[in-house]
Coordinates of C-alpha atoms in Angstrom, one line a residue:
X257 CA -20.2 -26.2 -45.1
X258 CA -22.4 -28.6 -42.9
X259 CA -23.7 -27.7 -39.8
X260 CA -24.0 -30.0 -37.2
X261 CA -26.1 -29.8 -34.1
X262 CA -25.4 -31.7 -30.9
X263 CA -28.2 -31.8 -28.7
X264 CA -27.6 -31.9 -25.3
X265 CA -29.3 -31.8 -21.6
X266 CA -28.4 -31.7 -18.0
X267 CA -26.5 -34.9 -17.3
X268 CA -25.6 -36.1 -20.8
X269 CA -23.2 -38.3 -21.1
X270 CA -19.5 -36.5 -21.7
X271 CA -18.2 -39.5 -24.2
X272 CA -20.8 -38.3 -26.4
X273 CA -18.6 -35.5 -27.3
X274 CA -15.9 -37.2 -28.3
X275 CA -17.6 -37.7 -32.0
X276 CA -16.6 -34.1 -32.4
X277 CA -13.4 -35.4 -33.0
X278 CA -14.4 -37.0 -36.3
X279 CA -15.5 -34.0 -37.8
X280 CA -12.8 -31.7 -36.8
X281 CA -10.2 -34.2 -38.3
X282 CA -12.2 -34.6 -41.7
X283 CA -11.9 -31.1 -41.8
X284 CA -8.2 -30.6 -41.1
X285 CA -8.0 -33.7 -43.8
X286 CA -9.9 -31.8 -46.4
X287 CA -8.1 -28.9 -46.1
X288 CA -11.1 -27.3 -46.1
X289 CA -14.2 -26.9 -43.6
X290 CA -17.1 -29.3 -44.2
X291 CA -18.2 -29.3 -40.5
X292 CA -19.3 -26.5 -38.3
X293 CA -20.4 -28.4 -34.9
X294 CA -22.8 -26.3 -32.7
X295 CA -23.4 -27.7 -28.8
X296 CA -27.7 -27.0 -28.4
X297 CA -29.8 -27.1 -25.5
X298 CA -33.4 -25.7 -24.8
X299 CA -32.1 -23.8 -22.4
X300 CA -28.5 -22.5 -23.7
X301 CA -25.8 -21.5 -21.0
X302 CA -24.4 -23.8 -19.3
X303 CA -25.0 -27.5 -19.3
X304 CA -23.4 -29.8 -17.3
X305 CA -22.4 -33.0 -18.0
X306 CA -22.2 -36.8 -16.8
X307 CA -18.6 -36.2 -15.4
X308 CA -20.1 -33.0 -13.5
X309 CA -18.2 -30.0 -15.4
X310 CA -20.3 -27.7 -17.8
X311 CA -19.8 -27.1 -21.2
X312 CA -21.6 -23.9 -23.0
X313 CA -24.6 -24.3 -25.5
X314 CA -26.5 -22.5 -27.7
X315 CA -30.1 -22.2 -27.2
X316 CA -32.9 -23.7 -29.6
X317 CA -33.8 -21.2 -32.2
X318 CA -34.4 -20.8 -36.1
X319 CA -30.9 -21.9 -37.1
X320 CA -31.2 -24.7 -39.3
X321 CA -28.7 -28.2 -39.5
X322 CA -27.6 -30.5 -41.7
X323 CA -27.3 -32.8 -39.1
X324 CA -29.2 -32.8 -35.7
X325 CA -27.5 -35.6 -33.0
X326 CA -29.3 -36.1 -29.4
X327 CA -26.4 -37.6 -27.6
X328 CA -27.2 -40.3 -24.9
X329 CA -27.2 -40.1 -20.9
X330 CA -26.3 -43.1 -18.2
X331 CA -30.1 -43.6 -17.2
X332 CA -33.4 -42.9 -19.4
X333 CA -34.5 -39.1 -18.5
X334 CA -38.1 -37.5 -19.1
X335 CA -37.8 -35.8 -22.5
X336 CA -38.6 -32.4 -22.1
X337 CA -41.5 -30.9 -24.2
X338 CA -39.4 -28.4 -25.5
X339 CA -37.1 -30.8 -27.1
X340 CA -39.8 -32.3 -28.5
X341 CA -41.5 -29.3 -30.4
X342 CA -37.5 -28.7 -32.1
X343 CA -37.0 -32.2 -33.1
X344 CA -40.1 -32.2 -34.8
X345 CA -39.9 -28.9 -36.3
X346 CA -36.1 -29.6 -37.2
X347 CA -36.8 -32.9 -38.7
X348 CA -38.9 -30.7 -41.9
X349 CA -35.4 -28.9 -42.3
X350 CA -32.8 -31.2 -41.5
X351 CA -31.1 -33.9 -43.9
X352 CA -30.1 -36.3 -40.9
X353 CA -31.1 -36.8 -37.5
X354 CA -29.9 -39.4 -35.4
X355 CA -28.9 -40.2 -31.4
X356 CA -26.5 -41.7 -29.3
X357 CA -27.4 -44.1 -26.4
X358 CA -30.7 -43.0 -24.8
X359 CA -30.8 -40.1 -27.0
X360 CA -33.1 -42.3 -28.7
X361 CA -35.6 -42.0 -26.1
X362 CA -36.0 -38.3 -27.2
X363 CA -36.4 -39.2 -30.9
X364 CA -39.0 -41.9 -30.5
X365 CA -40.9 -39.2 -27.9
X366 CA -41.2 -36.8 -31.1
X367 CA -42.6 -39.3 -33.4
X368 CA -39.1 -39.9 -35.8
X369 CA -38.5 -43.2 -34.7
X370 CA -42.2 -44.8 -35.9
X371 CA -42.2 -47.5 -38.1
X372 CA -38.2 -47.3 -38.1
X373 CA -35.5 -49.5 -37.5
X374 CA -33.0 -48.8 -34.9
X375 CA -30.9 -49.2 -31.5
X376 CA -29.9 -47.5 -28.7
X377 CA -27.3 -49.2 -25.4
X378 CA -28.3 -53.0 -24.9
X379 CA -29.3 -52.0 -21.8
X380 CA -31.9 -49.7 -22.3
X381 CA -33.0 -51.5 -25.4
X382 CA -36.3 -53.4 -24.4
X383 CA -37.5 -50.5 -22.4
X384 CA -37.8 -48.5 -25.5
X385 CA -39.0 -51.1 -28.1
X386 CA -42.0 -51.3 -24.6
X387 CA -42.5 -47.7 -24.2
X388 CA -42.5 -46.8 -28.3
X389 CA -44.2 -50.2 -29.4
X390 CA -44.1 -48.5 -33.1
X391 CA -39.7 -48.4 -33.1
X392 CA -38.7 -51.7 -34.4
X393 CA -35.6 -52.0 -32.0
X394 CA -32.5 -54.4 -32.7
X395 CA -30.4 -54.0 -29.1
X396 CA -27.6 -56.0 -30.7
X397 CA -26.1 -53.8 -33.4
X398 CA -23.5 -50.7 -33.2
X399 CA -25.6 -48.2 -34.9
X400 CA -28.0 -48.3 -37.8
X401 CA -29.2 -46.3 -40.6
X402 CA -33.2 -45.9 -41.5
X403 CA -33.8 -43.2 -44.3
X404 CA -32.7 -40.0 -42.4
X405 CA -32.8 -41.7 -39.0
X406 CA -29.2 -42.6 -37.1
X407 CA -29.3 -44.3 -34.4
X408 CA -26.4 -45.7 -32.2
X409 CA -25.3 -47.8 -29.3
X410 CA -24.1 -46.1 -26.1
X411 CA -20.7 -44.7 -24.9
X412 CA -18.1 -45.4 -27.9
X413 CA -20.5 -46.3 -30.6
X414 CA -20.9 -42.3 -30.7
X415 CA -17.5 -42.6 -33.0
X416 CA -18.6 -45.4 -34.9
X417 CA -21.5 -43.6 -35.7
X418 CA -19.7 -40.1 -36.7
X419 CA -17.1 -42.2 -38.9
X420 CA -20.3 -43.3 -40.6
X421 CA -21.1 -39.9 -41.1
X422 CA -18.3 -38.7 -42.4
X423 CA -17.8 -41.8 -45.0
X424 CA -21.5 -41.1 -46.0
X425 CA -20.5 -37.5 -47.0
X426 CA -16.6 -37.6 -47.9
X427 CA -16.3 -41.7 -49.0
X428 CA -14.5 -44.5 -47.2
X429 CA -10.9 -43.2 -48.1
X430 CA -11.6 -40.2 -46.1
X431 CA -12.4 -42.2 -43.1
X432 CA -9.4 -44.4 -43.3
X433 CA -7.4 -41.2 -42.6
X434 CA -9.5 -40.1 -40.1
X435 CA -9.2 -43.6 -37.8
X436 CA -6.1 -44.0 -38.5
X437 CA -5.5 -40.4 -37.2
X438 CA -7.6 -40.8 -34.2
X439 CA -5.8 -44.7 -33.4
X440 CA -9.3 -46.3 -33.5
X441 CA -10.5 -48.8 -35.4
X442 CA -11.5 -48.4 -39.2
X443 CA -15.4 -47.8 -38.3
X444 CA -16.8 -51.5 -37.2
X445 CA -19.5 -52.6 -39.4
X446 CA -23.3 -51.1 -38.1
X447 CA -24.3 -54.6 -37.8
X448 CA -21.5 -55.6 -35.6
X449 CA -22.5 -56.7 -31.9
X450 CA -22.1 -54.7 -29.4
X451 CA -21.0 -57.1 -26.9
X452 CA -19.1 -60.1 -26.7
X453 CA -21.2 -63.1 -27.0
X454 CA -19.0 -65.0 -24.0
X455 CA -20.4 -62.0 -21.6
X456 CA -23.7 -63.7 -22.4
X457 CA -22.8 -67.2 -21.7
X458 CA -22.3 -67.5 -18.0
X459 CA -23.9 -70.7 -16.8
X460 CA -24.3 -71.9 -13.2
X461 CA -23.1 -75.5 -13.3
X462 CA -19.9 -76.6 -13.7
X463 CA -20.5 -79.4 -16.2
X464 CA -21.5 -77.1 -18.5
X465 CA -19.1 -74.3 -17.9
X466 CA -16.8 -77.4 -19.2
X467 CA -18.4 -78.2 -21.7
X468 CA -18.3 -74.5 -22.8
X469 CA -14.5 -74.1 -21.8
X470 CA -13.9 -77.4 -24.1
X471 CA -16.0 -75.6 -27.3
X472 CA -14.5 -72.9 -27.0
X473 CA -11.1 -74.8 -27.3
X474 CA -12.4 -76.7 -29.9
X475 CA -13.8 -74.5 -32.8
X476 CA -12.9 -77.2 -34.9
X477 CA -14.3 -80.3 -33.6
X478 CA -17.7 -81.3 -34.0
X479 CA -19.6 -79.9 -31.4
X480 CA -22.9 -82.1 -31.7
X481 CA -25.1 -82.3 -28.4
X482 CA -24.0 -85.7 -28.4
X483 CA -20.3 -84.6 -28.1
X484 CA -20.9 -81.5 -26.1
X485 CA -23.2 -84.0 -23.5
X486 CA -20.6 -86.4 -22.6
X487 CA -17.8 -83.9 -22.2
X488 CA -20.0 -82.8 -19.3
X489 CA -21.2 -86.4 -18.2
X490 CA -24.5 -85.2 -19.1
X491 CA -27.2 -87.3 -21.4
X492 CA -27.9 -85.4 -24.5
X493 CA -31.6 -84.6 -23.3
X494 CA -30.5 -83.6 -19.8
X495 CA -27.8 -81.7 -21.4
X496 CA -29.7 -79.7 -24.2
X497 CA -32.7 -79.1 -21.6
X498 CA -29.8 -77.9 -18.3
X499 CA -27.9 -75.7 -21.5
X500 CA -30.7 -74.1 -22.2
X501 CA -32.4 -73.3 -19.0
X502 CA -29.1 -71.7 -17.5
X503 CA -27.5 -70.1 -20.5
X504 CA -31.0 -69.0 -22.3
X505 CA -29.7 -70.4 -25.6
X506 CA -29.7 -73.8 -27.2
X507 CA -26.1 -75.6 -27.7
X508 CA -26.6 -74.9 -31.1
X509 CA -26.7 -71.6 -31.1
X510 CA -24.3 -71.2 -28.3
X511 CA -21.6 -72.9 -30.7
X512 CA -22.8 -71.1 -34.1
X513 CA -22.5 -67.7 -31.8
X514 CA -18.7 -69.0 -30.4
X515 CA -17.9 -69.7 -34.0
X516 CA -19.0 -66.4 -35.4
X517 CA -17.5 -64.1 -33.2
X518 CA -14.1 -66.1 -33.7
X519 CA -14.1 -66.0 -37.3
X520 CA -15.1 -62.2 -36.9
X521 CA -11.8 -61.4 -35.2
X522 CA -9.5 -63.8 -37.0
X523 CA -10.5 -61.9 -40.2
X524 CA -10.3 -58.7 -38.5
X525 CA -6.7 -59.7 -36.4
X526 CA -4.6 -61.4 -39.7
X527 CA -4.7 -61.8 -43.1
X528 CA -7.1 -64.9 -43.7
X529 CA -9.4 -65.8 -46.3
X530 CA -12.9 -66.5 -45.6
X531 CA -12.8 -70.0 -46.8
X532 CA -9.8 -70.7 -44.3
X533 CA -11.4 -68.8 -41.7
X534 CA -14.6 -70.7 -42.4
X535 CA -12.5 -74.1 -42.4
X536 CA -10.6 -73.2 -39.3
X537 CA -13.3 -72.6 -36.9
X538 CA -15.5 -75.5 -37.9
X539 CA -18.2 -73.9 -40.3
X540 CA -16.9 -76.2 -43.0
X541 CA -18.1 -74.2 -45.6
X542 CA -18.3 -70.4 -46.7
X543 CA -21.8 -70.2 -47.2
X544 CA -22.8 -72.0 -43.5
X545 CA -20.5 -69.3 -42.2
X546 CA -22.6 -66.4 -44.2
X547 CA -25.4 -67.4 -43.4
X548 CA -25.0 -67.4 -39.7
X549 CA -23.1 -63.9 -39.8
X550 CA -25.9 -62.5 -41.6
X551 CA -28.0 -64.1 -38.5
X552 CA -25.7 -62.3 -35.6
X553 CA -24.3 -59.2 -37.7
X554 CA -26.9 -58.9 -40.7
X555 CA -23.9 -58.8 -42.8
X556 CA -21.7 -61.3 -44.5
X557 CA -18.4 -61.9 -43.8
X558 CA -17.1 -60.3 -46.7
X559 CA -17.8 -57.3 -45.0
X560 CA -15.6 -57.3 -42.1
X561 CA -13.2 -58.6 -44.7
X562 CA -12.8 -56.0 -46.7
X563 CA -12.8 -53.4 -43.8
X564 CA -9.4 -55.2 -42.4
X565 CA -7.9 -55.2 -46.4
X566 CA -9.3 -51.3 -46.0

């Protein structure tokens, strides 16, 4: 059996929780138990949480995990010293240690996270990669995976992450069961964003809010700076140089980004190819549209393709 260790700390955030979920449903899967979860503090008693009830813990002491997960909190806290000292006499002992959120914060405090790829809630993401100038932070990705290290995004990325887990112990058939049982989806891809690229894209003028609206509309089309520039009325200079200073990007980007997350969910909503999705959204070509998945996902397309078939 595996024992896994959920760390947790006055004011944690309560979705964190819901991972235990995953493992609970492996088990009753197997038929057999694989996970034992534990709920840790420094302290032990009672902890409360983010939604202001308590939940009991065991205090820090010899026991040793398979699997040792700092779960996240809605702001950054001071990590204790305490919490330091286990992680890094844990980390000798355990097989996997990873975090959710601003759990991360904790990890990179105790020296794990040094010379390591990983990410924690967009929001919070630049703060650590400033405060730990050793992590090597990517604030766009659902979780990721460094040698031992796990590290997620915040709030439901905690199940993403367990699912990983789980498929890294039991296989990928075992996981299908498991999301289908829990009605989520089939584990997104690590490298998937963890936001919507529109949510980004919020410019100030009108004429290019149009312009926007009209490639949105128009996958398809060729959306050139030239084109793009005289749907707003704009010269292509005065457009490229207005684009980027209010959206941050450059239209080119902006419509590669547009593209990829449509292609992402037509391949995850029906049964298309990659070559028709790659035709239909105005890459032209499958290897265009790889190359700029592997750009905004770090995977290819294939992959979310074959986690739809899945």
């Amino acid at each position: 059996m595996q024992n896994i260790g959920l760390i947790l700390y006055p004011g944690f955030q309560v979705l964190g929780l819901s991972m235990c979920a995953t493992f609970e449903v492996a088990n009753i899967f197997a038929q057999r138990p694989v996970y034992e979860i534990t709920l840790l503090s420094e302290t032990g008693g009672l902890i409360d949480t983010s939604a202001g009830f308590g939940v009991n813990t065991a205090a820090f002491d010899e026991q040793r995990f398979d699997t040792l997960l700092v779960l996240g909190d809605n702001v950054v806290r001071p990590v204790s010293a305490g919490l330091v000292d286990y992680l890094r006499e844990s980390s000798q002992a355990t097989r996997r240690i990873g975090s959710i959120c601003t759990g991360s914060a904790a990890l990179a405090e105790a020296g794990l996270l040094d010379g390591r790829r990983v990410t924690t809630h967009w929001s919070h993401a630049r703060d650590l990669q400033k405060a730990y100038p050793k992590t090597m932070v990517n604030e766009d990705r659902i979780f990721i995976n460094d040698g031992p290290i796990w590290t997620a995004a915040g709030m439901t990325a905690c199940v993403d992450l367990s699912l990983a887990l789980v498929e890294n112990d039991l296989g990928v058939e075992m996981t299908r069961q498991i999301s289908k049982h829990l009605v989520v989806y089939h584990r997104r891809a690590g490298g998937q964003s963890q936001f919507s690229v529109m949510q980004d894209l919020d410019p100030k003028s009108d004429r290019i809010q149009v312009a926007l609206t009209y490639a949105r509309q128009h996958l398809k089309a060729d959306l050139s700076v030239e084109n793009l520039a005289y749907v707003a009325n704009m010269s292509p200079r005065q457009f490229s140089r207005v684009f980027l200073a209010e959206t941050g990007k450059s239209p080119a980007k902006a419509v590669e980004q547009l593209r990829v997350e449509s292609a992402r969910l037509m391949m995850e909503a029906g049964d298309h190819s990659v070559d028709s999705v790659a035709t239909e959204i105005g890459f032209g070509d499958q290897e265009r549209m790889r190359r700029a998945f592997i750009r905004a996902f770090g995977q290819p397309p294939q992959v979310f393709r074959r986690a739809h078939r899945n």
